[in-house]
Amino acid sequence: MKLFLFFASFLLCSTVYAQEVPARWDELTATDWQAALDKSSQTCILPFGILEKHGPHSPIGTDLIHVREWAARATKQEYAVVFPDYFYGQINEARQQPGTFALPAQLIYNLLEATCDEIARNGFKKIVILNGHGGNPEFIRFFMQSFLNKRHNYAIYFYDPENDPTFQAEYRKMHKSDMRGDEHAGESETSVLMYYRPDLMRMDRATSQSGADQKRLSLPGVYTPIWWYASFPNHYAGEGAKATADFGKFITDHEIASFIKVLKEIKADTTTIKLQDEFYDRVDNLGTSKQ
């Protein structure tokens, strides 16, 4: 009986310990590390935000706070290790605004590559980029295509959620402002921050600047890097004053659930790295009989 109680107690303690392994990289101890690798299936989330003006009412770290909370809440339900907040992305279009942290293009590329390499060196085979900034996707996709330029022993996944018609239908019903202009610090993004961090919001200032498209440049069929400034010199696009915390909860509940579903699939994935290795082998053997 005593032996049975000993083993029962040991198993219970082991289970509790496994459940208490922190998700955040910076909150783990070195002695937690192997347990975190095992529990996460060697999966690490890189929450990718930015530091930039978000209208006159929302914090400069809005995108960073968004992905931080998104990752934190998702990993409470589906464990993965979360890398410390990462804000070294593309934001040159907001350099005229206070608080913007914009680094040169080559530097942000090298920094992201070095960061992923270091995450992998610490035992992670899968890195999931969770992005919260609308100016990052083009850069991230270019980075990921360039990833194939040399052999890596890990895989990168960029979470790019699919359209959900049911969610979109309800979203349109709840949305109060013109959806065509709700792009940056507008109703939806402001609602998310009102739900996550109402203490940081300055909603009395939301109408102190215009978030309307100024339409100062018209060149159909042409892309120019000054397009955003031409349209939104205040770095504000939308009507943040129409935001609500309830709408924010609706948005975040859906995005957390959607990400958890994909995170489970990534943790179970055994194909991506195999295909990468096959690709690299064919590159290395190009022109030989092994090809």
GROMACS .gro file of C-alpha atoms in nm:
model
  291
    1MET     CA    1   0.000   0.000   0.000
    2LYS     CA    2   0.280   0.242   0.092
    3LEU     CA    3   0.457   0.160  -0.236
    4PHE     CA    4   0.136   0.230  -0.427
    5LEU     CA    5   0.089   0.564  -0.252
    6PHE     CA    6   0.452   0.656  -0.324
    7PHE     CA    7   0.413   0.595  -0.697
    8ALA     CA    8   0.073   0.767  -0.706
    9SER     CA    9   0.223   1.070  -0.535
   10PHE     CA   10   0.522   1.065  -0.774
   11LEU     CA   11   0.298   1.054  -1.080
   12LEU     CA   12   0.077   1.333  -0.944
   13CYS     CA   13   0.378   1.554  -0.875
   14SER     CA   14   0.519   1.483  -1.220
   15THR     CA   15   0.189   1.577  -1.380
   16VAL     CA   16   0.163   1.899  -1.182
   17TYR     CA   17   0.525   1.986  -1.267
   18ALA     CA   18   0.463   1.926  -1.636
   19GLN     CA   19   0.158   2.152  -1.627
   20GLU     CA   20   0.350   2.428  -1.452
   21VAL     CA   21   0.630   2.458  -1.706
   22PRO     CA   22   0.609   2.824  -1.813
   23ALA     CA   23   0.537   2.898  -2.177
   24ARG     CA   24   0.746   3.216  -2.200
   25TRP     CA   25   1.112   3.155  -2.290
   26ASP     CA   26   1.231   3.420  -2.043
   27GLU     CA   27   1.034   3.266  -1.756
   28LEU     CA   28   1.178   2.915  -1.798
   29THR     CA   29   1.466   2.796  -1.583
   30ALA     CA   30   1.753   2.606  -1.740
   31THR     CA   31   1.628   2.296  -1.559
   32ASP     CA   32   1.286   2.342  -1.725
   33TRP     CA   33   1.437   2.340  -2.071
   34GLN     CA   34   1.408   1.974  -2.169
   35ALA     CA   35   1.056   1.953  -2.029
   36ALA     CA   36   0.962   2.259  -2.235
   37LEU     CA   37   1.111   2.108  -2.551
   38ASP     CA   38   0.926   1.783  -2.495
   39LYS     CA   39   0.596   1.941  -2.404
   40SER     CA   40   0.607   2.180  -2.700
   41SER     CA   41   0.715   1.913  -2.952
   42GLN     CA   42   1.019   2.138  -3.007
   43THR     CA   43   0.792   2.423  -3.118
   44CYS     CA   44   0.863   2.790  -3.047
   45ILE     CA   45   0.635   3.085  -3.125
   46LEU     CA   46   0.799   3.411  -3.234
   47PRO     CA   47   0.546   3.691  -3.158
   48PHE     CA   48   0.628   3.960  -3.414
   49GLY     CA   49   0.501   4.310  -3.347
   50ILE     CA   50   0.633   4.662  -3.403
   51LEU     CA   51   0.669   4.999  -3.230
   52GLU     CA   52   0.475   5.270  -3.412
   53LYS     CA   53   0.206   5.532  -3.363
   54HIS     CA   54  -0.146   5.391  -3.348
   55GLY     CA   55  -0.357   5.700  -3.390
   56PRO     CA   56  -0.374   5.950  -3.104
   57HIS     CA   57  -0.540   5.705  -2.865
   58SER     CA   58  -0.377   5.358  -2.874
   59PRO     CA   59  -0.031   5.270  -2.739
   60ILE     CA   60   0.279   5.265  -2.958
   61GLY     CA   61   0.323   4.897  -2.875
   62THR     CA   62  -0.031   4.802  -2.987
   63ASP     CA   63   0.087   4.534  -3.232
   64LEU     CA   64   0.335   4.397  -2.980
   65ILE     CA   65   0.077   4.384  -2.700
   66HIS     CA   66  -0.168   4.216  -2.937
   67VAL     CA   67   0.062   3.927  -3.034
   68ARG     CA   68   0.194   3.896  -2.679
   69GLU     CA   69  -0.157   3.841  -2.544
   70TRP     CA   70  -0.255   3.627  -2.842
   71ALA     CA   71   0.037   3.389  -2.788
   72ALA     CA   72  -0.002   3.385  -2.410
   73ARG     CA   73  -0.367   3.288  -2.421
   74ALA     CA   74  -0.324   3.034  -2.698
   75THR     CA   75  -0.041   2.852  -2.519
   76LYS     CA   76  -0.251   2.815  -2.205
   77GLN     CA   77  -0.462   2.575  -2.412
   78GLU     CA   78  -0.198   2.433  -2.649
   79TYR     CA   79   0.153   2.448  -2.510
   80ALA     CA   80   0.445   2.591  -2.703
   81VAL     CA   81   0.738   2.803  -2.592
   82VAL     CA   82   0.692   3.174  -2.662
   83PHE     CA   83   1.000   3.378  -2.749
   84PRO     CA   84   1.028   3.720  -2.580
   85ASP     CA   85   0.848   4.006  -2.755
   86TYR     CA   86   1.005   4.079  -3.092
   87PHE     CA   87   0.959   4.422  -3.254
   88TYR     CA   88   1.237   4.445  -3.514
   89GLY     CA   89   1.023   4.456  -3.824
   90GLN     CA   90   0.951   4.682  -4.122
   91ILE     CA   91   0.809   5.022  -4.029
   92ASN     CA   92   0.986   5.284  -4.240
   93GLU     CA   93   0.654   5.435  -4.347
   94ALA     CA   94   0.602   5.570  -3.993
   95ARG     CA   95   0.944   5.725  -3.935
   96GLN     CA   96   0.791   6.075  -3.928
   97GLN     CA   97   0.592   5.983  -3.614
   98PRO     CA   98   0.723   5.985  -3.253
   99GLY     CA   99   0.792   5.648  -3.093
  100THR     CA  100   0.857   5.462  -3.418
  101PHE     CA  101   1.147   5.215  -3.400
  102ALA     CA  102   1.265   5.155  -3.757
  103LEU     CA  103   1.588   4.972  -3.842
  104PRO     CA  104   1.762   4.934  -4.182
  105ALA     CA  105   1.630   4.656  -4.407
  106GLN     CA  106   1.949   4.449  -4.408
  107LEU     CA  107   1.970   4.468  -4.030
  108ILE     CA  108   1.615   4.346  -3.969
  109TYR     CA  109   1.675   4.061  -4.213
  110ASN     CA  110   2.003   3.959  -4.047
  111LEU     CA  111   1.853   3.995  -3.700
  112LEU     CA  112   1.554   3.772  -3.783
  113GLU     CA  113   1.783   3.511  -3.938
  114ALA     CA  114   2.018   3.514  -3.638
  115THR     CA  115   1.723   3.498  -3.398
  116CYS     CA  116   1.573   3.194  -3.573
  117ASP     CA  117   1.914   3.025  -3.584
  118GLU     CA  118   1.959   3.082  -3.209
  119ILE     CA  119   1.611   2.953  -3.131
  120ALA     CA  120   1.697   2.639  -3.328
  121ARG     CA  121   2.037   2.604  -3.161
  122ASN     CA  122   1.850   2.579  -2.833
  123GLY     CA  123   1.668   2.267  -2.950
  124PHE     CA  124   1.360   2.389  -3.139
  125LYS     CA  125   1.286   2.231  -3.476
  126LYS     CA  126   0.975   2.438  -3.549
  127ILE     CA  127   0.948   2.817  -3.533
  128VAL     CA  128   0.605   2.973  -3.576
  129ILE     CA  129   0.595   3.342  -3.667
  130LEU     CA  130   0.284   3.503  -3.520
  131ASN     CA  131   0.258   3.849  -3.673
  132GLY     CA  132   0.058   4.145  -3.546
  133HIS     CA  133   0.179   4.422  -3.779
  134GLY     CA  134   0.028   4.489  -4.121
  135GLY     CA  135   0.359   4.612  -4.261
  136ASN     CA  136   0.546   4.289  -4.189
  137PRO     CA  137   0.398   4.015  -4.416
  138GLU     CA  138   0.585   4.111  -4.734
  139PHE     CA  139   0.912   4.116  -4.543
  140ILE     CA  140   0.835   3.787  -4.366
  141ARG     CA  141   0.745   3.610  -4.691
  142PHE     CA  142   1.064   3.733  -4.858
  143PHE     CA  143   1.262   3.614  -4.557
  144MET     CA  144   1.100   3.272  -4.571
  145GLN     CA  145   1.162   3.228  -4.943
  146SER     CA  146   1.525   3.327  -4.886
  147PHE     CA  147   1.537   3.061  -4.614
  148LEU     CA  148   1.585   2.802  -4.888
  149ASN     CA  149   1.914   2.967  -4.989
  150LYS     CA  150   2.107   2.744  -4.749
  151ARG     CA  151   2.049   2.431  -4.544
  152HIS     CA  152   1.874   2.459  -4.209
  153ASN     CA  153   1.791   2.188  -3.957
  154TYR     CA  154   1.463   2.351  -3.857
  155ALA     CA  155   1.144   2.472  -4.023
  156ILE     CA  156   0.974   2.811  -4.015
  157TYR     CA  157   0.597   2.852  -4.031
  158PHE     CA  158   0.424   3.185  -4.091
  159TYR     CA  159   0.073   3.180  -3.951
  160ASP     CA  160  -0.153   3.320  -4.223
  161PRO     CA  161  -0.515   3.254  -4.120
  162GLU     CA  162  -0.770   3.143  -4.374
  163ASN     CA  163  -1.092   3.334  -4.429
  164ASP     CA  164  -1.377   3.209  -4.211
  165PRO     CA  165  -1.714   3.298  -4.374
  166THR     CA  166  -1.911   3.244  -4.052
  167PHE     CA  167  -1.681   3.472  -3.854
  168GLN     CA  168  -1.679   3.733  -4.132
  169ALA     CA  169  -2.057   3.743  -4.146
  170GLU     CA  170  -2.086   3.813  -3.773
  171TYR     CA  171  -1.792   4.053  -3.793
  172ARG     CA  172  -1.976   4.261  -4.055
  173LYS     CA  173  -2.287   4.271  -3.836
  174MET     CA  174  -2.094   4.398  -3.533
  175HIS     CA  175  -1.874   4.643  -3.723
  176LYS     CA  176  -1.993   5.005  -3.693
  177SER     CA  177  -1.755   5.208  -3.910
  178ASP     CA  178  -1.681   5.186  -4.283
  179MET     CA  179  -1.494   4.856  -4.318
  180ARG     CA  180  -1.309   4.982  -4.626
  181GLY     CA  181  -1.123   5.240  -4.417
  182ASP     CA  182  -1.066   5.030  -4.104
  183GLU     CA  183  -0.695   4.965  -4.151
  184HIS     CA  184  -0.476   5.105  -3.874
  185ALA     CA  185  -0.582   5.200  -3.519
  186GLY     CA  186  -0.938   5.195  -3.645
  187GLU     CA  187  -1.242   5.026  -3.497
  188SER     CA  188  -1.126   4.663  -3.503
  189GLU     CA  189  -0.767   4.713  -3.387
  190THR     CA  190  -0.873   4.959  -3.119
  191SER     CA  191  -1.141   4.714  -3.000
  192VAL     CA  192  -0.878   4.442  -2.953
  193LEU     CA  193  -0.667   4.670  -2.733
  194MET     CA  194  -0.973   4.789  -2.542
  195TYR     CA  195  -1.035   4.425  -2.456
  196TYR     CA  196  -0.674   4.331  -2.377
  197ARG     CA  197  -0.547   4.649  -2.213
  198PRO     CA  198  -0.819   4.907  -2.144
  199ASP     CA  199  -0.587   5.076  -1.896
  200LEU     CA  200  -0.360   5.190  -2.181
  201MET     CA  201  -0.631   5.335  -2.404
  202ARG     CA  202  -0.693   5.709  -2.435
  203MET     CA  203  -1.031   5.695  -2.604
  204ASP     CA  204  -1.108   6.062  -2.532
  205ARG     CA  205  -0.837   6.140  -2.793
  206ALA     CA  206  -0.961   5.907  -3.067
  207THR     CA  207  -1.130   6.187  -3.264
  208SER     CA  208  -0.856   6.448  -3.210
  209GLN     CA  209  -0.696   6.352  -3.543
  210SER     CA  210  -0.839   6.236  -3.872
  211GLY     CA  211  -0.811   5.873  -3.976
  212ALA     CA  212  -0.966   5.936  -4.317
  213ASP     CA  213  -0.790   5.866  -4.644
  214GLN     CA  214  -0.650   6.199  -4.765
  215LYS     CA  215  -0.619   6.071  -5.126
  216ARG     CA  216  -0.323   6.294  -5.205
  217LEU     CA  217  -0.175   6.066  -5.471
  218SER     CA  218  -0.348   5.893  -5.763
  219LEU     CA  219  -0.138   5.667  -5.986
  220PRO     CA  220  -0.353   5.369  -6.093
  221GLY     CA  221  -0.157   5.051  -6.157
  222VAL     CA  222   0.156   5.192  -5.991
  223TYR     CA  223   0.312   5.114  -5.653
  224THR     CA  224   0.519   5.378  -5.476
  225PRO     CA  225   0.664   5.359  -5.123
  226ILE     CA  226   0.508   5.691  -5.026
  227TRP     CA  227   0.153   5.562  -5.088
  228TRP     CA  228   0.070   5.514  -4.721
  229TYR     CA  229   0.191   5.859  -4.615
  230ALA     CA  230   0.004   6.011  -4.910
  231SER     CA  231  -0.319   5.859  -4.785
  232PHE     CA  232  -0.271   5.861  -4.407
  233PRO     CA  233  -0.020   6.128  -4.296
  234ASN     CA  234  -0.145   6.097  -3.936
  235HIS     CA  235  -0.058   5.724  -3.939
  236TYR     CA  236  -0.418   5.659  -3.848
  237ALA     CA  237  -0.666   5.484  -4.077
  238GLY     CA  238  -1.019   5.435  -3.952
  239GLU     CA  239  -1.248   5.543  -3.670
  240GLY     CA  240  -1.108   5.424  -3.340
  241ALA     CA  241  -1.380   5.606  -3.147
  242LYS     CA  242  -1.635   5.345  -3.261
  243ALA     CA  243  -1.446   5.058  -3.099
  244THR     CA  244  -1.584   4.847  -2.813
  245ALA     CA  245  -1.431   4.591  -2.581
  246ASP     CA  246  -1.709   4.345  -2.670
  247PHE     CA  247  -1.612   4.363  -3.036
  248GLY     CA  248  -1.250   4.314  -2.932
  249LYS     CA  249  -1.339   4.001  -2.737
  250PHE     CA  250  -1.528   3.864  -3.037
  251ILE     CA  251  -1.223   3.919  -3.261
  252THR     CA  252  -0.969   3.779  -3.016
  253ASP     CA  253  -1.173   3.473  -2.921
  254HIS     CA  254  -1.185   3.377  -3.288
  255GLU     CA  255  -0.820   3.446  -3.364
  256ILE     CA  256  -0.699   3.254  -3.057
  257ALA     CA  257  -0.915   2.951  -3.141
  258SER     CA  258  -0.801   2.959  -3.505
  259PHE     CA  259  -0.435   2.980  -3.410
  260ILE     CA  260  -0.464   2.694  -3.160
  261LYS     CA  261  -0.602   2.471  -3.434
  262VAL     CA  262  -0.306   2.549  -3.662
  263LEU     CA  263  -0.056   2.524  -3.377
  264LYS     CA  264  -0.170   2.168  -3.307
  265GLU     CA  265  -0.117   2.079  -3.673
  266ILE     CA  266   0.232   2.233  -3.672
  267LYS     CA  267   0.331   2.043  -3.358
  268ALA     CA  268   0.221   1.718  -3.522
  269ASP     CA  269   0.384   1.796  -3.857
  270THR     CA  270   0.663   1.559  -3.963
  271THR     CA  271   0.656   1.634  -4.335
  272THR     CA  272   0.795   1.987  -4.370
  273ILE     CA  273   1.146   1.915  -4.242
  274LYS     CA  274   1.163   1.591  -4.443
  275LEU     CA  275   1.078   1.780  -4.760
  276GLN     CA  276   1.330   2.052  -4.675
  277ASP     CA  277   1.602   1.791  -4.629
  278GLU     CA  278   1.507   1.630  -4.959
  279PHE     CA  279   1.523   1.970  -5.129
  280TYR     CA  280   1.863   2.054  -4.980
  281ASP     CA  281   1.998   1.710  -5.076
  282ARG     CA  282   1.888   1.764  -5.436
  283VAL     CA  283   2.050   2.107  -5.437
  284ASP     CA  284   2.376   1.965  -5.302
  285ASN     CA  285   2.374   1.679  -5.555
  286LEU     CA  286   2.271   1.882  -5.856
  287GLY     CA  287   2.452   1.757  -6.165
  288THR     CA  288   2.549   1.425  -6.010
  289SER     CA  289   2.414   1.075  -6.071
  290LYS     CA  290   2.233   1.093  -5.733
  291GLN     CA  291   1.997   1.358  -5.866
   0.00000   0.00000   0.00000
